[in-house]
PDB file of C-alpha atoms in Angstrom:
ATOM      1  CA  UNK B 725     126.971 114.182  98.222  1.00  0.00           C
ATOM      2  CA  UNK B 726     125.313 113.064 101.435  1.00  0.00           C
ATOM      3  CA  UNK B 727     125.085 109.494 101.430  1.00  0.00           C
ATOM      4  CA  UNK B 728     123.441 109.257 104.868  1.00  0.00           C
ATOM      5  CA  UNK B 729     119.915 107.672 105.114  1.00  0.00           C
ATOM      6  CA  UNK B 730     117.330 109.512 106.711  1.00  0.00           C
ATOM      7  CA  UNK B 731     113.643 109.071 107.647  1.00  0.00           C
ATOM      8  CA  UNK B 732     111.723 111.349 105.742  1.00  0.00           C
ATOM      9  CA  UNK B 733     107.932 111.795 106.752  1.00  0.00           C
ATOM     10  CA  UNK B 734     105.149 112.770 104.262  1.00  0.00           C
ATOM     11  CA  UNK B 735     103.052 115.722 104.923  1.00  0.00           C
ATOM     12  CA  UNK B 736      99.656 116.021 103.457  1.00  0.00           C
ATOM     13  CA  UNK B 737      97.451 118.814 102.646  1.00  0.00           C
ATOM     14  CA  UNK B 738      94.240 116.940 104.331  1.00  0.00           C
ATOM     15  CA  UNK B 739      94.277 114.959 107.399  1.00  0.00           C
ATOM     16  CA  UNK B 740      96.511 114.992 110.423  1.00  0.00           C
ATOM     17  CA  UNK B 741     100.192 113.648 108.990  1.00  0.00           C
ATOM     18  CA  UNK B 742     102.261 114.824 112.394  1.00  0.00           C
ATOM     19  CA  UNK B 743     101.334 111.735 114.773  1.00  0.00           C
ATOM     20  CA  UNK B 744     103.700 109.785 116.973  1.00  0.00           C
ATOM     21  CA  UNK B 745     106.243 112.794 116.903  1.00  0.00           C
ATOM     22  CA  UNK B 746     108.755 110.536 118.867  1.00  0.00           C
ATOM     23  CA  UNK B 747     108.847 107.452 116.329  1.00  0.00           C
ATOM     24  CA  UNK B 748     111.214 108.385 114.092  1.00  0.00           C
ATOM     25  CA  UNK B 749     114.278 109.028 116.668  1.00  0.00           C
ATOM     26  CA  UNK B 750     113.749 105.904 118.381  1.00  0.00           C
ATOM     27  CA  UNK B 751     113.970 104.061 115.008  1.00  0.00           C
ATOM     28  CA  UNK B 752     116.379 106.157 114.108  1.00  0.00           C
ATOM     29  CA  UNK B 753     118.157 104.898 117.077  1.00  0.00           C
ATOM     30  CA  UNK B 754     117.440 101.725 116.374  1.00  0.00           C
ATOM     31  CA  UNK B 755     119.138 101.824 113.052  1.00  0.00           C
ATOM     32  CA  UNK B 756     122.209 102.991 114.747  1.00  0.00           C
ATOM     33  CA  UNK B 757     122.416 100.385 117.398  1.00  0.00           C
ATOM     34  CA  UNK B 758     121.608  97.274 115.021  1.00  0.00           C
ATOM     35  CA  UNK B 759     122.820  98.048 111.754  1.00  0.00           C
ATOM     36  CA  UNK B 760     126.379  99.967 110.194  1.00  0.00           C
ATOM     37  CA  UNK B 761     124.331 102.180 107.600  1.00  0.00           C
ATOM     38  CA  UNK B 762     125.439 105.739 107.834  1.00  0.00           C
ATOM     39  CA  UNK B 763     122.350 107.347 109.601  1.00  0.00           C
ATOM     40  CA  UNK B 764     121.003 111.162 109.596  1.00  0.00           C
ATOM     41  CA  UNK B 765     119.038 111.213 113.288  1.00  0.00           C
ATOM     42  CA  UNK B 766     116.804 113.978 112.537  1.00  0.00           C
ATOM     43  CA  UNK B 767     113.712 113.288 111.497  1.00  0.00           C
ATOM     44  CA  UNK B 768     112.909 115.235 107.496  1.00  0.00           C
ATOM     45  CA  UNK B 769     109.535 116.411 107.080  1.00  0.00           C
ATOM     46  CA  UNK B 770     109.056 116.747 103.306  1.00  0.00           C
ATOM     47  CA  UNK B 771     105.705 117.857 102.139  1.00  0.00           C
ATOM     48  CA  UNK B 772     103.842 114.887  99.647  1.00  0.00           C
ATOM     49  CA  UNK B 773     103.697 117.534  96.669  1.00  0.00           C
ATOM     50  CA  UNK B 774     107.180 118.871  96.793  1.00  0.00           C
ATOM     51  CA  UNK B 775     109.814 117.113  94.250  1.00  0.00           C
ATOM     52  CA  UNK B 776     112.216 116.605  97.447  1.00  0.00           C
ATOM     53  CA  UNK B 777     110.335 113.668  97.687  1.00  0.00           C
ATOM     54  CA  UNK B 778     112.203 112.026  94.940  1.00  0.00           C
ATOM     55  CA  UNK B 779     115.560 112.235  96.896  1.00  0.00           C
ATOM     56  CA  UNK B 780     114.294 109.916  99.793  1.00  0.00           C
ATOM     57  CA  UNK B 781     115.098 106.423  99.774  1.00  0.00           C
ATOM     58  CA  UNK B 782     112.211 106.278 102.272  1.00  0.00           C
ATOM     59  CA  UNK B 783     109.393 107.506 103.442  1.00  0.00           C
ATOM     60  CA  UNK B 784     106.882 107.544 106.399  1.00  0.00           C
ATOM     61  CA  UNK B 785     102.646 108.175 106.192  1.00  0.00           C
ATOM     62  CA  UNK B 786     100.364 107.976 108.901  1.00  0.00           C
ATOM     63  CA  UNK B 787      97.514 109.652 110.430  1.00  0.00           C
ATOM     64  CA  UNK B 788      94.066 109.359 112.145  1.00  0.00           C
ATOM     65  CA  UNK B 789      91.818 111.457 109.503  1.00  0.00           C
ATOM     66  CA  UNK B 790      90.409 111.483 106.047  1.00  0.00           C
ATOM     67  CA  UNK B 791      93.431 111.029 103.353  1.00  0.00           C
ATOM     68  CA  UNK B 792      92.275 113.420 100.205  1.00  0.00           C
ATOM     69  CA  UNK B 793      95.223 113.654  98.054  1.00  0.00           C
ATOM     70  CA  UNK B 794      95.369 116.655  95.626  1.00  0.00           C
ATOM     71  CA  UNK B 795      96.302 116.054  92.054  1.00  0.00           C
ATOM     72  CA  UNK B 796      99.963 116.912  92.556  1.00  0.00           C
ATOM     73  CA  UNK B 797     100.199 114.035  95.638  1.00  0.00           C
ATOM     74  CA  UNK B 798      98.725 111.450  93.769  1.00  0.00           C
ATOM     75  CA  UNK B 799     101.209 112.584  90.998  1.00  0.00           C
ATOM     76  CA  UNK B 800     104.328 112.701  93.237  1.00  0.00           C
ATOM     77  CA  UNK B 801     103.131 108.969  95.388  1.00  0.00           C
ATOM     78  CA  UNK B 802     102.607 107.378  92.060  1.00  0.00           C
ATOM     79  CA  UNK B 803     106.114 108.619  90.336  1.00  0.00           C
ATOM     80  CA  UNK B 804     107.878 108.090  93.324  1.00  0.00           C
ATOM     81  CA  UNK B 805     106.747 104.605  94.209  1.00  0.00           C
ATOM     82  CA  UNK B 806     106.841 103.136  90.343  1.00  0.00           C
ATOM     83  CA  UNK B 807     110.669 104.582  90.690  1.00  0.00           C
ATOM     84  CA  UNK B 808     111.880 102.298  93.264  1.00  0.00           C
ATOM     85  CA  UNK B 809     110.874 104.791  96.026  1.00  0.00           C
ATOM     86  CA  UNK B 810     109.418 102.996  99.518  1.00  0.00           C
ATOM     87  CA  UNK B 811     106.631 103.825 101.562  1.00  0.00           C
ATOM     88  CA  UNK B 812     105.504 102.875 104.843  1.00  0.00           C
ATOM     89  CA  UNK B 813     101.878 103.843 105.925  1.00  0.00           C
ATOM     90  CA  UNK B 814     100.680 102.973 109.125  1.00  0.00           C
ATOM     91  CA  UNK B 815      97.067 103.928 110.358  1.00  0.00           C
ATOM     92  CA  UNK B 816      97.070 105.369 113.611  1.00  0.00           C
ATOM     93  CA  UNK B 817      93.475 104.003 114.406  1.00  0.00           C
ATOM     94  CA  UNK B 818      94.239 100.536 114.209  1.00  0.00           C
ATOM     95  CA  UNK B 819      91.097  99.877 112.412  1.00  0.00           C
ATOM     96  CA  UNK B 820      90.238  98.780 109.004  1.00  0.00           C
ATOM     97  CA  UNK B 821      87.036 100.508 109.169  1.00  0.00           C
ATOM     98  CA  UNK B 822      88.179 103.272 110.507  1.00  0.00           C
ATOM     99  CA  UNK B 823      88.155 106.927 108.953  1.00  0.00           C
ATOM    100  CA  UNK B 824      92.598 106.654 107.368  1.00  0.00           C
ATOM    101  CA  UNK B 825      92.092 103.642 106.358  1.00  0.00           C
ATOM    102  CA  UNK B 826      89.126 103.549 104.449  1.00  0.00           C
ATOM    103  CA  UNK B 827      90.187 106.988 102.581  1.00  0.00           C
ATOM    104  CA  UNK B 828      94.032 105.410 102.583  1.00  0.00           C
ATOM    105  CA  UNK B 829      93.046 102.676 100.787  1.00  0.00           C
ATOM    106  CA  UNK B 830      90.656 104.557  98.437  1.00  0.00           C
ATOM    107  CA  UNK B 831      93.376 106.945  97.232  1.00  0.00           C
ATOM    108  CA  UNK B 832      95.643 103.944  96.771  1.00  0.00           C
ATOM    109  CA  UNK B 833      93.134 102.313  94.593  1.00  0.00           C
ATOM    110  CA  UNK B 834      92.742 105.622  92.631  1.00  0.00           C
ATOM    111  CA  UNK B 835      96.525 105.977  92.018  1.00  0.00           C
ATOM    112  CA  UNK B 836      97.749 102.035  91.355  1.00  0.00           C
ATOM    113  CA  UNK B 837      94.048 100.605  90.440  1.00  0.00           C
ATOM    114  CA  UNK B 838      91.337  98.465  92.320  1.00  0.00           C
ATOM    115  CA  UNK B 839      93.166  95.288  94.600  1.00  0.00           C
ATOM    116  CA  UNK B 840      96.514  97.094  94.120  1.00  0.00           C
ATOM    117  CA  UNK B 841      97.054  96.855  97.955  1.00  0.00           C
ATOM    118  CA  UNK B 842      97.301  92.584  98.616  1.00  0.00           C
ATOM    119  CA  UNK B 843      97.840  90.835 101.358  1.00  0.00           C
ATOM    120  CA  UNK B 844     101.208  89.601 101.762  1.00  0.00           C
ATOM    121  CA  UNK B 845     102.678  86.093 103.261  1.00  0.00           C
ATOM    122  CA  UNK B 846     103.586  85.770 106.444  1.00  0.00           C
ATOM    123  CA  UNK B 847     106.999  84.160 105.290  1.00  0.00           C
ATOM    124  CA  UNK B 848     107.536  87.732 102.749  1.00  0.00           C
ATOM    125  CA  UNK B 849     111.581  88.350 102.969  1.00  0.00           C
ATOM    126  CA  UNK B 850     110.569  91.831 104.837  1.00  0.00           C
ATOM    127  CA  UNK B 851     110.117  89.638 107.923  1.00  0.00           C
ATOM    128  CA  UNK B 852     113.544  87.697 108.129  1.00  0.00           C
ATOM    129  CA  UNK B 853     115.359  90.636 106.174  1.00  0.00           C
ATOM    130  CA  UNK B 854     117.436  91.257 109.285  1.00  0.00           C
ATOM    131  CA  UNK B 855     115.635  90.396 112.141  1.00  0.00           C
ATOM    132  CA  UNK B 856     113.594  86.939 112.059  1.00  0.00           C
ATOM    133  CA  UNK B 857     109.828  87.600 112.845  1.00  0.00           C
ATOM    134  CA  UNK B 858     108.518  83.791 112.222  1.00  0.00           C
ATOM    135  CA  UNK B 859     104.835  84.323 112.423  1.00  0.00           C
ATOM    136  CA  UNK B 860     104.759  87.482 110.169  1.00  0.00           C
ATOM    137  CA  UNK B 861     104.191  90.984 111.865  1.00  0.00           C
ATOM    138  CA  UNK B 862     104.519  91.280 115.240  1.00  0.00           C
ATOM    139  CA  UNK B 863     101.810  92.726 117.219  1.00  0.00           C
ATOM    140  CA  UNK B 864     100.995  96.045 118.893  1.00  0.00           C
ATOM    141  CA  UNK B 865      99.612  96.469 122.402  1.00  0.00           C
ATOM    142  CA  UNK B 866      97.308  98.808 120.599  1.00  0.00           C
ATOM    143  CA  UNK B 867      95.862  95.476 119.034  1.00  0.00           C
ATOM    144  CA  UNK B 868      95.808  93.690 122.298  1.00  0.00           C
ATOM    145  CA  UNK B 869      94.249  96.532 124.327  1.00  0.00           C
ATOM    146  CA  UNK B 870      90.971  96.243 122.813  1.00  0.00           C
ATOM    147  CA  UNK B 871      91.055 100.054 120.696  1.00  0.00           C
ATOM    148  CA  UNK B 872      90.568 100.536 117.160  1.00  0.00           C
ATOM    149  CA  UNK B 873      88.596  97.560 115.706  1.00  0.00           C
ATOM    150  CA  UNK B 874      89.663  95.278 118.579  1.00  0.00           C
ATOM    151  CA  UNK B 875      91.107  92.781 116.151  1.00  0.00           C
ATOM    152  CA  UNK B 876      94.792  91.763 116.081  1.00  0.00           C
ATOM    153  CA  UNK B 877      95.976  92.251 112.539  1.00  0.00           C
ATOM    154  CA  UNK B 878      97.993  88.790 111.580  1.00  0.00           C
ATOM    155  CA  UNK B 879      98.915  90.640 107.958  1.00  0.00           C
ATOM    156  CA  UNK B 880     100.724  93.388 106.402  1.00  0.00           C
ATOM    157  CA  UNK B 881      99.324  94.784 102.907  1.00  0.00           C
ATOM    158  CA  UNK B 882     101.467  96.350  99.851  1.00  0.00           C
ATOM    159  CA  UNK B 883     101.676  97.440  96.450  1.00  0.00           C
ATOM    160  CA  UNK B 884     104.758  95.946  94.531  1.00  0.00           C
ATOM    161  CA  UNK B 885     106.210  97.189  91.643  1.00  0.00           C
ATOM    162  CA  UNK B 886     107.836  94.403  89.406  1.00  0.00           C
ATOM    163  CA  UNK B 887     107.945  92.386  92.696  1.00  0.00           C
ATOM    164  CA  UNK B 888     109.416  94.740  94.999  1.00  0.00           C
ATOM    165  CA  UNK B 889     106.886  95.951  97.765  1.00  0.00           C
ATOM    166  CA  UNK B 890     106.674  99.861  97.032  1.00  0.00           C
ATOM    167  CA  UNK B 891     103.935 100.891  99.303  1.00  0.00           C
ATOM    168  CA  UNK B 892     104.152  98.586 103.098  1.00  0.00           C
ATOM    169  CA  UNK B 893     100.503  99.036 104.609  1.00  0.00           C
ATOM    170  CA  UNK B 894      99.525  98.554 108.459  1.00  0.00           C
ATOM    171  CA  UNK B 895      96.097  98.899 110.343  1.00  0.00           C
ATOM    172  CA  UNK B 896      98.491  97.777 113.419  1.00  0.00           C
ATOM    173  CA  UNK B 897      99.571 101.380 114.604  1.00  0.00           C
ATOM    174  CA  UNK B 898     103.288 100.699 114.916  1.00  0.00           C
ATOM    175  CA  UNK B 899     103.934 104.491 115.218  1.00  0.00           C
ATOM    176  CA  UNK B 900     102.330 104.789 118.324  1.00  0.00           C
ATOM    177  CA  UNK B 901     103.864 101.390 119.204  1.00  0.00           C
ATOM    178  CA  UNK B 902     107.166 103.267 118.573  1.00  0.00           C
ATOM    179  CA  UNK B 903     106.896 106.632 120.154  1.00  0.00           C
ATOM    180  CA  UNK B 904     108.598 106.903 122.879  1.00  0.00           C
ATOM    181  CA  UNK B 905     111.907 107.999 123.909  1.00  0.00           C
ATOM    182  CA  UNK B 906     114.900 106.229 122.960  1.00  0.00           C
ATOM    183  CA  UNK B 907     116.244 106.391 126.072  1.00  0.00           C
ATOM    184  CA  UNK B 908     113.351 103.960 127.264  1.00  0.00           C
ATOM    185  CA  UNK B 909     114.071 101.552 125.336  1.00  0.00           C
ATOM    186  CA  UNK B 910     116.301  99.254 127.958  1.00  0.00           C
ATOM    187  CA  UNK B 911     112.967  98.893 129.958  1.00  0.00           C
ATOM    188  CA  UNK B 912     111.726  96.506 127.185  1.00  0.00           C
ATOM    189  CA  UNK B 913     112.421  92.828 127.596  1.00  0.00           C
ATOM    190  CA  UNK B 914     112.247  92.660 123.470  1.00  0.00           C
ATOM    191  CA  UNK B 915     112.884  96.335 121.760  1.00  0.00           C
ATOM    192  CA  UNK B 916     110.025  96.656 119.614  1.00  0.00           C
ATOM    193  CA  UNK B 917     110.986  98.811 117.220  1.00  0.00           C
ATOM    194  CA  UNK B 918     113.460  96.165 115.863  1.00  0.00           C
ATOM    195  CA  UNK B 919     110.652  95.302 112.838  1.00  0.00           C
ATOM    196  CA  UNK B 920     110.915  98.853 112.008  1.00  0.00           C
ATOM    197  CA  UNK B 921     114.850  98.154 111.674  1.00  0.00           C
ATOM    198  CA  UNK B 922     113.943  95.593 109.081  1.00  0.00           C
ATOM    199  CA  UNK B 923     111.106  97.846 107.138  1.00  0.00           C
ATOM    200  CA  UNK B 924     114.220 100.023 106.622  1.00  0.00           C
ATOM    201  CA  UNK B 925     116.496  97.370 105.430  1.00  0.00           C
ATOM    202  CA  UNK B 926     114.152  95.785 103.095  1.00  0.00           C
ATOM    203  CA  UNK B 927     113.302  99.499 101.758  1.00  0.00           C
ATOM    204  CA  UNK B 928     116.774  99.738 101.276  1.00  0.00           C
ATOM    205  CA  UNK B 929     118.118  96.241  99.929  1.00  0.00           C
ATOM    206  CA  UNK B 930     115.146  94.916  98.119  1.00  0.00           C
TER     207      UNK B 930
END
């Protein structure tokens, strides 16, 4: 039995689901540098309507295009999420008007029901998990460099499940805040990938 954790991204039929290809080993990196948990660093790429979805303890969604879910992904996201499962979607626009997250959050309302995706506090235990993050998310340069919607995000969104966050939601384009090499990472003053490190914990602890 392989009781490793690994990172297992989504792929969807529509849509572009392979975006910020380096993301994954840098928080995979991440993981190994701040935390003990026994960590697979290769990235899994598990397609949305295959049942191998049900063996991740969590998984990864993001894109820049229309999100049309066929009937066995809506099946799969639903079972998997009301089972404990975790997912973390990020839009890669960084903007709630923009084409993901508009179709996104449509599917999500489809699958868990209209206002299933809420805003959550900015004192939620997925910020102080492991690393504290005081004032909520932290945010992306994306946010500060006047793309997307030009608006800095100061929430997350989710869906819980009997008060467990199933589905994490961002219009703050941490993936492409995250995607670059590992090796990098020592030119940051603060590594920003460590709120990624707590995303994982929470997925896994909560």
């Amino acid at each position: 039995m392989n009781n490793k954790f690994f990172f297992t991204r989504l792929q969807y039929e529509s849509g572009d689901w392979d975006v910020d290809q380096r993301m994954p080993s840098n928080l995979l990196n991440s993981l190994v540098e701040y935390t003990t948990l026994d960590v697979d660093t290769k990235e899994n790429i598990i397609t949305l309507a295959s049942d191998d979805i049900f063996k991740s303890p969590f998984c990864y969604i993001s894109g820049h295009k229309l999100v049309q879910f066929s009937k066995k992904e809506k099946e799969n996201f639903k079972r998997y999420v009301e089972n404990g499962g975790f997912v973390f979607a990020d839009d890669c626009n960084h903007d709630i008007d923009g084409l993901f997250a508009k179709s996104f959050e449509r599917q999500m309302e489809e699958i868990f029901g209209q206002d299933s995706l809420k805003k959550i506090p900015n004192d939620h235990e997925i910020y102080n998990v492991f690393f504290e993050f005081e004032d909520g998310p932290p945010t992306t340069s994306q946010e500060l460099n006047g793309w997307g919607d030009d608006l800095v995000h100061n929430y997350l969104k989710a869906i819980e499940i009997n008060g467990r966050i199933g589905v994490l939601y961002s219009n703050k384009d941490y993936g492409c805040e995250w995607d670059y090499d590992f090796r990098n990472k020592r030119w940051y003053k603060i590594d920003n990938t460590r709120f990624g490190v707590n995303i994982v914990m929470y997925a896994l602890t909560s």
